[in-house]
mmCIF file with all atom_site columns, C-alpha atoms in Angstrom:
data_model
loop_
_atom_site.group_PDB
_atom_site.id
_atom_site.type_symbol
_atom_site.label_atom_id
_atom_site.label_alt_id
_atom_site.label_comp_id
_atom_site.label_asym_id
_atom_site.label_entity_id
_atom_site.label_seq_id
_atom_site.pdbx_PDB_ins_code
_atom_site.Cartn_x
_atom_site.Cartn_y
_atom_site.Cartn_z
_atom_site.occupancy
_atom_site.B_iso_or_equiv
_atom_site.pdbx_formal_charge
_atom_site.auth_seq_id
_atom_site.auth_comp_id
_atom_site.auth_asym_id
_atom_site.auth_atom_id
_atom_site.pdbx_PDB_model_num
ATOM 1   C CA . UNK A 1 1   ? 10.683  -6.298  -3.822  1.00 0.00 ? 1   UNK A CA 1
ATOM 2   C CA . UNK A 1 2   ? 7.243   -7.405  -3.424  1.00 0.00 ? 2   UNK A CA 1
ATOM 3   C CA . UNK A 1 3   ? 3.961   -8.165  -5.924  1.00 0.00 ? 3   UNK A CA 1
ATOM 4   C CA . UNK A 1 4   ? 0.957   -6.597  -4.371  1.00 0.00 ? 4   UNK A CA 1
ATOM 5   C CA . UNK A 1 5   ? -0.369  -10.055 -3.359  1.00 0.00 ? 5   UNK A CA 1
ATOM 6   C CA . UNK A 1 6   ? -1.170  -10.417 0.082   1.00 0.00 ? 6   UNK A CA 1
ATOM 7   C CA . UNK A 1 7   ? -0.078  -13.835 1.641   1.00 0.00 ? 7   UNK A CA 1
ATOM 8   C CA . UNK A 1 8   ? -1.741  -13.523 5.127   1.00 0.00 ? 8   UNK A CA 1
ATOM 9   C CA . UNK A 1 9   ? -3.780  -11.417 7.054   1.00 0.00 ? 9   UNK A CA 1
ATOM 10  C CA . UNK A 1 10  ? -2.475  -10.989 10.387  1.00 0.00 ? 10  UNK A CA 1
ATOM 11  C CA . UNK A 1 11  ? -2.907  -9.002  13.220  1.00 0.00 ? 11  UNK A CA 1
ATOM 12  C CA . UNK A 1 12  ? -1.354  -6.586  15.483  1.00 0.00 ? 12  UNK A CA 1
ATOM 13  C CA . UNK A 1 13  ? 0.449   -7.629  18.875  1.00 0.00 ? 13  UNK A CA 1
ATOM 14  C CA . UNK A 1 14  ? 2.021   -4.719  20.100  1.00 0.00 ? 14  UNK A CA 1
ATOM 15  C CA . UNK A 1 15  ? 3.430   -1.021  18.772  1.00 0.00 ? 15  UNK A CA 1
ATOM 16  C CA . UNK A 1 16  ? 5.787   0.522   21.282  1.00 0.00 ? 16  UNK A CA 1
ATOM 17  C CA . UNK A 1 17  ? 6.176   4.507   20.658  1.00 0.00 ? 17  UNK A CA 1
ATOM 18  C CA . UNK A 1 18  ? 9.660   5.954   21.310  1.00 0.00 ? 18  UNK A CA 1
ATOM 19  C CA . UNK A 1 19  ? 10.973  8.958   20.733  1.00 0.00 ? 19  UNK A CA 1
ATOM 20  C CA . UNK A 1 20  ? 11.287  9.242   17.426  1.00 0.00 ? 20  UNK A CA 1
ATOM 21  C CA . UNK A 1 21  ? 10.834  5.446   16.026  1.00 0.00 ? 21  UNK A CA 1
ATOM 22  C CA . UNK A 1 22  ? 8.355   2.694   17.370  1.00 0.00 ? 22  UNK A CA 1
ATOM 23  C CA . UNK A 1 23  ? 8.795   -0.903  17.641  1.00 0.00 ? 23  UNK A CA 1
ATOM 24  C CA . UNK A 1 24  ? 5.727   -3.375  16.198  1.00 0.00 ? 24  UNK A CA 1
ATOM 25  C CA . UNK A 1 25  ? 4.902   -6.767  16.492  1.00 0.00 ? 25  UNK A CA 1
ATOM 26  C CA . UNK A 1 26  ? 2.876   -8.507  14.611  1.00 0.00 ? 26  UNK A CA 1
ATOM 27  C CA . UNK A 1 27  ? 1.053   -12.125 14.287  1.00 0.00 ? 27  UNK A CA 1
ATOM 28  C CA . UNK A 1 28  ? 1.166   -13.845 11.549  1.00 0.00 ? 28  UNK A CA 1
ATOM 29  C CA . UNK A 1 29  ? 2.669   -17.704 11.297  1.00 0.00 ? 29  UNK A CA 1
ATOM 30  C CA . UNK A 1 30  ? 2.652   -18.077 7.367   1.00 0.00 ? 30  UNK A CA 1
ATOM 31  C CA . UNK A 1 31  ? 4.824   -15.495 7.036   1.00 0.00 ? 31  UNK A CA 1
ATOM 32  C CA . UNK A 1 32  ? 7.034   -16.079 9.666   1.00 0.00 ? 32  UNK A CA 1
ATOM 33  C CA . UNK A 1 33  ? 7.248   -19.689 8.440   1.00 0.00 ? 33  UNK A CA 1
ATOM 34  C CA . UNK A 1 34  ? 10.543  -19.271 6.996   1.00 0.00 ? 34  UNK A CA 1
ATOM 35  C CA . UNK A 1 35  ? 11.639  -15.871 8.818   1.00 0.00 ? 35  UNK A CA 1
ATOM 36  C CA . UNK A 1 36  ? 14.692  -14.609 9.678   1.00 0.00 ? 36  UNK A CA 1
ATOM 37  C CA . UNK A 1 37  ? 16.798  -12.025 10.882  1.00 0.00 ? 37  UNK A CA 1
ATOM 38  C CA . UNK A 1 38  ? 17.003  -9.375  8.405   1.00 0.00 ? 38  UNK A CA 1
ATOM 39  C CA . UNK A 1 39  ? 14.152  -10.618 6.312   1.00 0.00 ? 39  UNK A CA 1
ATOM 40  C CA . UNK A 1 40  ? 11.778  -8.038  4.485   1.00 0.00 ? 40  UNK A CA 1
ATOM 41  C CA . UNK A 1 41  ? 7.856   -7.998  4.987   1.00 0.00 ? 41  UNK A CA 1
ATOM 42  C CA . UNK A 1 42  ? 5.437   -5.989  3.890   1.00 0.00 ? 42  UNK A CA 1
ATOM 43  C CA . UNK A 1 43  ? 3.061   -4.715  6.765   1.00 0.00 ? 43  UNK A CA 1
ATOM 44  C CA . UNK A 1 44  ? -0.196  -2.687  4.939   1.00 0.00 ? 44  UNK A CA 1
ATOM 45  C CA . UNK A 1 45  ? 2.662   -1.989  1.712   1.00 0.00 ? 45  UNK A CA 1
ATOM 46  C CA . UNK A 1 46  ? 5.525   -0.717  4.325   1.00 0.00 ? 46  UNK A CA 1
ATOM 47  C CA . UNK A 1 47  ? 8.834   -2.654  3.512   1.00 0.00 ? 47  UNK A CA 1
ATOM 48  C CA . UNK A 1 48  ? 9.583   -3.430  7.087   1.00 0.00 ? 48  UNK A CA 1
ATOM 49  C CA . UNK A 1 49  ? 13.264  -5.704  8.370   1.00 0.00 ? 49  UNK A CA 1
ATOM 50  C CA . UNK A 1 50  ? 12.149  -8.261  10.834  1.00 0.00 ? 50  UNK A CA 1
ATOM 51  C CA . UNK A 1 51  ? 14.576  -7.785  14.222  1.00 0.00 ? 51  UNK A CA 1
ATOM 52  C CA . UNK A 1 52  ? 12.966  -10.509 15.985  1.00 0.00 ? 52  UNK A CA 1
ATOM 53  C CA . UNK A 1 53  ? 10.679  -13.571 15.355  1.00 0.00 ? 53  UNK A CA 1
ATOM 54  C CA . UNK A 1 54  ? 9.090   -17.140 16.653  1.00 0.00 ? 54  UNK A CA 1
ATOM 55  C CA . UNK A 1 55  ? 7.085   -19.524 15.047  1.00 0.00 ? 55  UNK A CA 1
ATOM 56  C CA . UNK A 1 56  ? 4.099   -17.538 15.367  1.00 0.00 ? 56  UNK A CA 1
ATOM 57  C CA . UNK A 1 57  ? 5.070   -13.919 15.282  1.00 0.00 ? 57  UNK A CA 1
ATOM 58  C CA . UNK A 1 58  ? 7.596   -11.192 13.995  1.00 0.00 ? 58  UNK A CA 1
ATOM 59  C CA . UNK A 1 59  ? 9.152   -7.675  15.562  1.00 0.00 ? 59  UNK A CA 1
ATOM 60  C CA . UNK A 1 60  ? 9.905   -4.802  13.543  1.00 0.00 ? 60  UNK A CA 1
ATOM 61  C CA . UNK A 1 61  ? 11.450  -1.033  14.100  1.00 0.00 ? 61  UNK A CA 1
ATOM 62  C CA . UNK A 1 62  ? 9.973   1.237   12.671  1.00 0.00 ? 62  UNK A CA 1
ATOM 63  C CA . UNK A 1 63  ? 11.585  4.561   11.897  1.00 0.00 ? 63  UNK A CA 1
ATOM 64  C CA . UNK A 1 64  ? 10.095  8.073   12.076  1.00 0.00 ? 64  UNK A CA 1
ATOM 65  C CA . UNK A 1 65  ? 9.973   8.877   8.269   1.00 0.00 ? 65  UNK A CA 1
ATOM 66  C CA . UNK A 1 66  ? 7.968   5.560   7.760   1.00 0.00 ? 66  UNK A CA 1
ATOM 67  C CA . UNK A 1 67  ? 5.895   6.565   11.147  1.00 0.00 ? 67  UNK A CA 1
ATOM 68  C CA . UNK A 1 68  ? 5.269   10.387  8.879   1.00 0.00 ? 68  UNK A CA 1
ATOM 69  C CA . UNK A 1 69  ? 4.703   8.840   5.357   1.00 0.00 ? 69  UNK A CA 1
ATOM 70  C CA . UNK A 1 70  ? 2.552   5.807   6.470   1.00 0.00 ? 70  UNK A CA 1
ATOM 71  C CA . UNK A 1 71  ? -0.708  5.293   8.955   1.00 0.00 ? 71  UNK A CA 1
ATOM 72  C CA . UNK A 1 72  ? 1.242   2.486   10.563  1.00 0.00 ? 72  UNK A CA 1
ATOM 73  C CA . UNK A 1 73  ? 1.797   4.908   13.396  1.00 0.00 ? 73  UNK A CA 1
ATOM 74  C CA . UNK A 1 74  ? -2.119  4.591   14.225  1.00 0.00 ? 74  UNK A CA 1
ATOM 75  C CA . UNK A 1 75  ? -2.505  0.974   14.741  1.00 0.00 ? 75  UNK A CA 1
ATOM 76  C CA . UNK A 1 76  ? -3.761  -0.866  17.638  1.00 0.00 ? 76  UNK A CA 1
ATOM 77  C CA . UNK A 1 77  ? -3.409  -3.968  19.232  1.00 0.00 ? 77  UNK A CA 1
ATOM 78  C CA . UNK A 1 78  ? -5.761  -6.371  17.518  1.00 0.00 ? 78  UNK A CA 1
ATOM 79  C CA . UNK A 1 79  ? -6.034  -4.374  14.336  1.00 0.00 ? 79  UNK A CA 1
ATOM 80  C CA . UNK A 1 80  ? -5.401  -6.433  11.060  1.00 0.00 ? 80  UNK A CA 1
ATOM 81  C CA . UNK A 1 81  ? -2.564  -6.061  9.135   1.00 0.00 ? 81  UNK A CA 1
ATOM 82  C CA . UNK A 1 82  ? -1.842  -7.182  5.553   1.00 0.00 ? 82  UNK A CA 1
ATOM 83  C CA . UNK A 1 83  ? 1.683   -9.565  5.445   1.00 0.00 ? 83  UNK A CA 1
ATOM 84  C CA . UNK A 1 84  ? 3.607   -9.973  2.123   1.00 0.00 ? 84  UNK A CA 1
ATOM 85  C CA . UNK A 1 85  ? 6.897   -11.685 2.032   1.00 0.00 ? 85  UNK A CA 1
ATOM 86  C CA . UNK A 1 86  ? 9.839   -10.677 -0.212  1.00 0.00 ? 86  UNK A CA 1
ATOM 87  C CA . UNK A 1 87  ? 9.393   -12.234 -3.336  1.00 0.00 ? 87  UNK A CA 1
ATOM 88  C CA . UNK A 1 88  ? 11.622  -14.844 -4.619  1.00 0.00 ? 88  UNK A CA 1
ATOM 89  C CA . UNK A 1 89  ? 13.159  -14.929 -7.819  1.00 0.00 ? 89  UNK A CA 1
ATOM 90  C CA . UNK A 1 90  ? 11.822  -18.042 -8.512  1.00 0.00 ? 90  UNK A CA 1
ATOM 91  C CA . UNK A 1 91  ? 7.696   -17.147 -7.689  1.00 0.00 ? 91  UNK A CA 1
ATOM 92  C CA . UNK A 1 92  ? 5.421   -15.891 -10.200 1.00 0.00 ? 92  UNK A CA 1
ATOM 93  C CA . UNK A 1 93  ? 4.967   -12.169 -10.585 1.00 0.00 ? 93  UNK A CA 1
ATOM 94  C CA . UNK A 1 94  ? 1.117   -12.259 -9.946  1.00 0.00 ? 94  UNK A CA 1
ATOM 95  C CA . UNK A 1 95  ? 0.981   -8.384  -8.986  1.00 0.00 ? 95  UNK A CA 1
ATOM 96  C CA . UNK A 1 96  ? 2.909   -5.208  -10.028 1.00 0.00 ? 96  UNK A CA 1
ATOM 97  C CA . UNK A 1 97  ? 6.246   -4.181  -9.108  1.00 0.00 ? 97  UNK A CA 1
ATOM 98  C CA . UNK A 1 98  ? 5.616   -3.118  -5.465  1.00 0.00 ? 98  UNK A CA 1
ATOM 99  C CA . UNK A 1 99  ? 8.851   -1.531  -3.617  1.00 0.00 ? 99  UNK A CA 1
ATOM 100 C CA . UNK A 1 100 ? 7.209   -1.609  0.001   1.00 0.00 ? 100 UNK A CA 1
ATOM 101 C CA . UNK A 1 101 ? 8.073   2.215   0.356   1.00 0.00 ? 101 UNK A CA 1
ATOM 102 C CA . UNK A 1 102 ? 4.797   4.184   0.611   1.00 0.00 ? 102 UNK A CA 1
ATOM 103 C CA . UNK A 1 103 ? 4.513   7.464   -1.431  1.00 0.00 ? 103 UNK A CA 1
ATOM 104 C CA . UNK A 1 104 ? 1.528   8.710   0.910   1.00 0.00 ? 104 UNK A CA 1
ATOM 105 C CA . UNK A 1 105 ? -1.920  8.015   2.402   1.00 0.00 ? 105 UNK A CA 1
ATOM 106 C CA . UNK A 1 106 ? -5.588  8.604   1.384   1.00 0.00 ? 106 UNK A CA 1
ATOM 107 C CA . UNK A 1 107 ? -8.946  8.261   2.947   1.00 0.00 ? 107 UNK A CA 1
ATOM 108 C CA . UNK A 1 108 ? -11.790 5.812   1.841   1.00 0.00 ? 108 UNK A CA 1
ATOM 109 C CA . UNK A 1 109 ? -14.478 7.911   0.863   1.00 0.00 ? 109 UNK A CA 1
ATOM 110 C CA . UNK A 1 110 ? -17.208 5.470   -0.915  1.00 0.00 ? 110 UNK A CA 1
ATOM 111 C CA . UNK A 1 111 ? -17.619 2.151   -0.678  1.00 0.00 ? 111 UNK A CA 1
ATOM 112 C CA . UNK A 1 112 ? -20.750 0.641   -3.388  1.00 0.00 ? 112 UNK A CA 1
ATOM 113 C CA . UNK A 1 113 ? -21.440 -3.002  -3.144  1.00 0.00 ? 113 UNK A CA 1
ATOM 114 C CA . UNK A 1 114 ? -22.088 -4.524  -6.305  1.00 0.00 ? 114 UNK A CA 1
ATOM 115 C CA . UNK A 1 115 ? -23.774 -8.355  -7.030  1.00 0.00 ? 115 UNK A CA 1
ATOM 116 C CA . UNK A 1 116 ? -20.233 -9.943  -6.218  1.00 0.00 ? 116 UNK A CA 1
ATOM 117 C CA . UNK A 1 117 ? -17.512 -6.975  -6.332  1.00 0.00 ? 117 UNK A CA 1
ATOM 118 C CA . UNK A 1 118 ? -17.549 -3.752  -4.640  1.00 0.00 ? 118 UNK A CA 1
ATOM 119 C CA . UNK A 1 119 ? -16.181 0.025   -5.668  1.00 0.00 ? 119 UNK A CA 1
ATOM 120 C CA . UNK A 1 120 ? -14.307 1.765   -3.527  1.00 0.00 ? 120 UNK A CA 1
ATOM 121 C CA . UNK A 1 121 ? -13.373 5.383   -4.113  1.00 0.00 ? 121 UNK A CA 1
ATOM 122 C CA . UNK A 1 122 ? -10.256 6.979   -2.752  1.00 0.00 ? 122 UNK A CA 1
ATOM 123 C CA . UNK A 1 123 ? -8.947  10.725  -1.884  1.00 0.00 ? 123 UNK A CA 1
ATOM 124 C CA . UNK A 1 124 ? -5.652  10.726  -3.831  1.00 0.00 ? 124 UNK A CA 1
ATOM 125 C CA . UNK A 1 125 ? -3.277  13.455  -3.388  1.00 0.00 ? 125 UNK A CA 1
ATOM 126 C CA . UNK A 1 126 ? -2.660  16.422  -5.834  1.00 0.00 ? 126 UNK A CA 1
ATOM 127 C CA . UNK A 1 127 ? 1.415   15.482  -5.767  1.00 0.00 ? 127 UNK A CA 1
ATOM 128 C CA . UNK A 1 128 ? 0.495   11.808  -6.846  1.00 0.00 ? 128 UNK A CA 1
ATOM 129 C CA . UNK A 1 129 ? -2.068  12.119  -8.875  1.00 0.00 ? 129 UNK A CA 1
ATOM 130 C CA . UNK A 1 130 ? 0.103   12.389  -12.459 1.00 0.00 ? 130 UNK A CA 1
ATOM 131 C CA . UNK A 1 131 ? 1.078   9.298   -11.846 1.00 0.00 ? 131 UNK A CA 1
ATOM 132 C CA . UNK A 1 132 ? -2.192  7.188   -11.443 1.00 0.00 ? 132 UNK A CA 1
ATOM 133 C CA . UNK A 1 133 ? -4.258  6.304   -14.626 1.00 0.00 ? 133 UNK A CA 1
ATOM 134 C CA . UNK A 1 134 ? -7.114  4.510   -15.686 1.00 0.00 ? 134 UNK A CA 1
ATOM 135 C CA . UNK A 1 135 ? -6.573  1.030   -16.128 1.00 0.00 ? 135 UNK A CA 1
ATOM 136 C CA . UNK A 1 136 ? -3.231  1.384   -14.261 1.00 0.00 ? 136 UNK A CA 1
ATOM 137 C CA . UNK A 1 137 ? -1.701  0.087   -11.276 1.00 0.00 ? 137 UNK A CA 1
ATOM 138 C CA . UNK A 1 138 ? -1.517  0.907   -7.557  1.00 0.00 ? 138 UNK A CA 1
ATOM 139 C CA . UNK A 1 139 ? -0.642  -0.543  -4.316  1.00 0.00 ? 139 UNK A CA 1
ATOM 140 C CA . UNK A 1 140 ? -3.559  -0.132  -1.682  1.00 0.00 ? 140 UNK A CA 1
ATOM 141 C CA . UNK A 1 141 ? -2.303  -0.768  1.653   1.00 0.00 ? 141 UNK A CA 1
ATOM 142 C CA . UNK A 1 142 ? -0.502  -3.107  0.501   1.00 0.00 ? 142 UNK A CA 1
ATOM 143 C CA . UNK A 1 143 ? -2.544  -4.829  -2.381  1.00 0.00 ? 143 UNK A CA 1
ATOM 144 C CA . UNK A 1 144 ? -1.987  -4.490  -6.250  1.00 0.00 ? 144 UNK A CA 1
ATOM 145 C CA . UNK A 1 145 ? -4.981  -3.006  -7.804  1.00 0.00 ? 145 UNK A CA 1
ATOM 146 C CA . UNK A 1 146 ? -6.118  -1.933  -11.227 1.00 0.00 ? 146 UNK A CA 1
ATOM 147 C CA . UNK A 1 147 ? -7.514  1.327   -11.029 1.00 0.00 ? 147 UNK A CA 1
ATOM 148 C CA . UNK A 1 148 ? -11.125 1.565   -12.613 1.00 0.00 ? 148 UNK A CA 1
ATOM 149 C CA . UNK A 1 149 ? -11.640 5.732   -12.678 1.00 0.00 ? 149 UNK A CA 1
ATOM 150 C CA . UNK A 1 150 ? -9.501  8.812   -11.690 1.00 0.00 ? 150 UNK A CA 1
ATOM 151 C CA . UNK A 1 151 ? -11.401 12.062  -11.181 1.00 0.00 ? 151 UNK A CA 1
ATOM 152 C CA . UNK A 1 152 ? -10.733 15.454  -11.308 1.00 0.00 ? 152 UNK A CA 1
ATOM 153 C CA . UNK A 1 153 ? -7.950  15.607  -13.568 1.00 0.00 ? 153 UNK A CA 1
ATOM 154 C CA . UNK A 1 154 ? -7.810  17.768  -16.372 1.00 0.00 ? 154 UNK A CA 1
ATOM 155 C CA . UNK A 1 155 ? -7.171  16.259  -20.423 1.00 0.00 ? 155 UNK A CA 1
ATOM 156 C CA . UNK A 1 156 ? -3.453  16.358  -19.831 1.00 0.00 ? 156 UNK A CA 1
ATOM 157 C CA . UNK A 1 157 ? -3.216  14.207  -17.028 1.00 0.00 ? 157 UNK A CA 1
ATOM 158 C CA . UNK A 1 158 ? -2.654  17.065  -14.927 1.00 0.00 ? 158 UNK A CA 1
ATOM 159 C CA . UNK A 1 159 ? -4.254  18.115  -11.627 1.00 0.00 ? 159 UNK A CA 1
ATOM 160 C CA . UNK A 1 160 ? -6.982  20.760  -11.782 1.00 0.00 ? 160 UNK A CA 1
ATOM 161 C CA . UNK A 1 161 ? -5.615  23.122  -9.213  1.00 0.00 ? 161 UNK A CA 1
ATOM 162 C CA . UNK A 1 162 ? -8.853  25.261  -9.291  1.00 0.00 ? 162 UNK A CA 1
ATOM 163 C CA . UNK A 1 163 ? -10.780 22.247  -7.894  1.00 0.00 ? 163 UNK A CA 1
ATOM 164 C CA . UNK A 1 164 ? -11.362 22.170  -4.184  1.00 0.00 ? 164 UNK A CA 1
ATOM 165 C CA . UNK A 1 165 ? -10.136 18.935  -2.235  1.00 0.00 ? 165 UNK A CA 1
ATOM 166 C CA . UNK A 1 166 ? -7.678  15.737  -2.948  1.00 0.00 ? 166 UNK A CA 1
ATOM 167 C CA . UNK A 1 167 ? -8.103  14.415  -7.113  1.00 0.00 ? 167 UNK A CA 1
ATOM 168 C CA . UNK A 1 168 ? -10.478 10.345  -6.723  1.00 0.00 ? 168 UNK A CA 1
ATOM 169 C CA . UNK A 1 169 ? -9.610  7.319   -8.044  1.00 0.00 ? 169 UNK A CA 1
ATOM 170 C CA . UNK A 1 170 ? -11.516 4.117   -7.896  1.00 0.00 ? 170 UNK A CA 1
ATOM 171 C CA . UNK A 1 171 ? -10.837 0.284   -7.994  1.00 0.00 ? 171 UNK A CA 1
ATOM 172 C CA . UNK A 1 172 ? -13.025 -2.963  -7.561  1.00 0.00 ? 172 UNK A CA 1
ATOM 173 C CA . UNK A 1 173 ? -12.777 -5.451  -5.268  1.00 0.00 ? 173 UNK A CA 1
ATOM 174 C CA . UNK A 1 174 ? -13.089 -8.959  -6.083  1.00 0.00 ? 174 UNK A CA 1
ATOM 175 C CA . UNK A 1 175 ? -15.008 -11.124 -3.579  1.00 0.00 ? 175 UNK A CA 1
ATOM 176 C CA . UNK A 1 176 ? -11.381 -12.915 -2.561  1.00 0.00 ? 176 UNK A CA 1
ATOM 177 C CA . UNK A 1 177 ? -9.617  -9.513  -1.777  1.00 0.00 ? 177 UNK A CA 1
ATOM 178 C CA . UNK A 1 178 ? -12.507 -8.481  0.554   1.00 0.00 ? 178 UNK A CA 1
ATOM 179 C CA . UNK A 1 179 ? -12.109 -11.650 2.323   1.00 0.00 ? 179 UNK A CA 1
ATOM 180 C CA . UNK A 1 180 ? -8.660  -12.124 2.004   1.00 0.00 ? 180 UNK A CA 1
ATOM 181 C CA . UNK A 1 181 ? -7.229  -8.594  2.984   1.00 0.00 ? 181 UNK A CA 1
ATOM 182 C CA . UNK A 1 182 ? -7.869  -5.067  5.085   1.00 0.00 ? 182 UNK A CA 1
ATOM 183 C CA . UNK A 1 183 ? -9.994  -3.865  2.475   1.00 0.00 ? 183 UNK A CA 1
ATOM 184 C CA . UNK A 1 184 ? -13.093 -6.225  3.168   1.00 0.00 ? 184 UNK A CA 1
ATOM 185 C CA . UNK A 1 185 ? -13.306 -4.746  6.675   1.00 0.00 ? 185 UNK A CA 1
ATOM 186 C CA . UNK A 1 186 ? -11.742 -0.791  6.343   1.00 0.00 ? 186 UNK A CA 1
ATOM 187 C CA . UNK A 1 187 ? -14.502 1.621   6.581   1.00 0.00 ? 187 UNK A CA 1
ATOM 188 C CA . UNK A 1 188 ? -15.834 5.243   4.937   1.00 0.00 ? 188 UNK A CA 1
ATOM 189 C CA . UNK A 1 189 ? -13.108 7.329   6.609   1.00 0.00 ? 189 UNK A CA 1
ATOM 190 C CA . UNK A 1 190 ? -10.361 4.834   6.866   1.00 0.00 ? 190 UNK A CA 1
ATOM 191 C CA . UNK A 1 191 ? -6.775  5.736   5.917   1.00 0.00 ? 191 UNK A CA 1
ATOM 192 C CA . UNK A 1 192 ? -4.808  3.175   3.847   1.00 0.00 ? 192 UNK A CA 1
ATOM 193 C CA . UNK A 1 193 ? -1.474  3.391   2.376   1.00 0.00 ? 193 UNK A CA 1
ATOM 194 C CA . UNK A 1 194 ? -0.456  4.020   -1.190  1.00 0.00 ? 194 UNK A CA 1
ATOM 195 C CA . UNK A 1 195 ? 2.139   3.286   -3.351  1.00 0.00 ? 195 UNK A CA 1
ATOM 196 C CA . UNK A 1 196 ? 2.108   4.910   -7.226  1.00 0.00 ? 196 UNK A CA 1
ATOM 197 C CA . UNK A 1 197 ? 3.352   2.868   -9.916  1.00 0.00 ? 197 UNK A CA 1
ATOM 198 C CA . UNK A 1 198 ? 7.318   3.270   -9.727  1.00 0.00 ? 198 UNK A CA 1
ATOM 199 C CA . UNK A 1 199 ? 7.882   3.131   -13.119 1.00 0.00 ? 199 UNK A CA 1
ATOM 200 C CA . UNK A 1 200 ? 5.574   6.206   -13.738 1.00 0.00 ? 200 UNK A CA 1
ATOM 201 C CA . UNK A 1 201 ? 8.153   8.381   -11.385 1.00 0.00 ? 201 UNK A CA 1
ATOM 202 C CA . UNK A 1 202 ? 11.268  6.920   -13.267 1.00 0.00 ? 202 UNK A CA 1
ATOM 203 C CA . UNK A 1 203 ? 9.822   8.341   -16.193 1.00 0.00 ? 203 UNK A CA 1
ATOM 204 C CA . UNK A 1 204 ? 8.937   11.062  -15.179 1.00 0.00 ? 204 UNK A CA 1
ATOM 205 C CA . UNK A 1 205 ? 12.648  11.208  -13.598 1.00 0.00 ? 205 UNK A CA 1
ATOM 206 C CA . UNK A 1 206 ? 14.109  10.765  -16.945 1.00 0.00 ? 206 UNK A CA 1
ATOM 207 C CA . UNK A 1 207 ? 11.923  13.375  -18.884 1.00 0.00 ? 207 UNK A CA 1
ATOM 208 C CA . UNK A 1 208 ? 12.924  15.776  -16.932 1.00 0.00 ? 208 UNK A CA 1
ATOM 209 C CA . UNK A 1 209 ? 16.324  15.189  -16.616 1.00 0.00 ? 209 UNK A CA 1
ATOM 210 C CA . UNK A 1 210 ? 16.348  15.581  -20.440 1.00 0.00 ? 210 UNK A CA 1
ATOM 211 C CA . UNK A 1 211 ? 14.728  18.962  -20.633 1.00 0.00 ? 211 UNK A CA 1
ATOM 212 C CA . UNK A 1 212 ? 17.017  20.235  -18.214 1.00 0.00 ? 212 UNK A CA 1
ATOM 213 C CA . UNK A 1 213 ? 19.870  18.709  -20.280 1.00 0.00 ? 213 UNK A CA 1
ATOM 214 C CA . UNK A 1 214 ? 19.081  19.646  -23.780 1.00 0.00 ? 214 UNK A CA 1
#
């Protein structure tokens, strides 16, 4: 389990396609401090098992269901990354509860500086928009964020399936996320990952199992 609070921002090495999985590399010392086999770390929100690792740098598979739900298939040599560790059950939760299994991706359609924060609008799909509120949380590539607007959703929380295109949502960025993390240097157009809140979809898992029950 992870918080949503980046540790390091590293970079790409190497992805290796195969045939139906890939194999990445990435750079990032802090985080590979106290690797080992097995260990978990989040790469842009993906819950990834490192396979391999130095002092300076970690290996990962990375299978084709992660390769469909994620953009992680799309990166490049050189391209940033964000890096979480597992959390410890000894840290502070400074984030959200943040499972490291994406639920989708969206595009960055806005970006409006402010005097020292910046909003950044998002495309957010129609199956994931119930779960996303105003003042809520969500995992952006990786980062726990408090969502500041959602747009084009009905009274009921409910997708307006007369509208044309993906529902919005919004967040701001502080001045340390944008220098800290992928989102101070993604651009109009971008794809990042998303994870919804996964207590929403329990919820939402146990409503409906009642109705169907009663």
């Amino acid at each position: 389990m992870f918080t949503g609070i980046v540790e390091e921002l590293g970079h790409v090495v190497a992805l290796e396609p195969g045939a139906d999985s890939a194999r990445l590399t990435v750079a990032g010392p802090l985080v590979t401090s106290d690797a080992v086999h097995g260990a978990s770390i989040a790469v842009n929100g993906v819950c990834l098992t490192v396979v391999e690792h130095d002092s300076e740098q970690f290996t990962v598979d990375v299978m084709a269901e992660t390769l469909d739900r994620s953009s992680l298939g799309a990166l490049r040599a050189g391209d940033r990354v964000n890096l979480e560790r597992a959390m410890a059950a000894s840290s502070r939760f400074g984030g959200h509860i943040v499972q490291g299994h994406v639920d989708g991706t969206a595009a960055i359609l806005t970006r409006t500086p402010g005097e020292r924060w910046e909003v950044v609008q998002f495309s957010l799909p129609h199956a994931l928009a119930r779960y996303v509120v105003e003042k809520g949380s969500i995992t952006v590539d990786g980062v726990s964020l408090t969502v500041s607007a959602v747009d084009e959703l009905d009274a009921l929380g409910a997708v307006d399936t007369e509208s044309s295109g993906d529902a919005t949502f919004s967040v701001s960025l502080i001045p340390t996320t944008l220098a800290l993390t992928t989102l101070g240097h993604k651009e109009v157009g971008d794809t990042v990952n998303l994870e919804v809140d996964v207590l929403a979809k329990y919820v939402e898992r146990l409503l409906t199992t009642k109705e169907t029950s009663a």
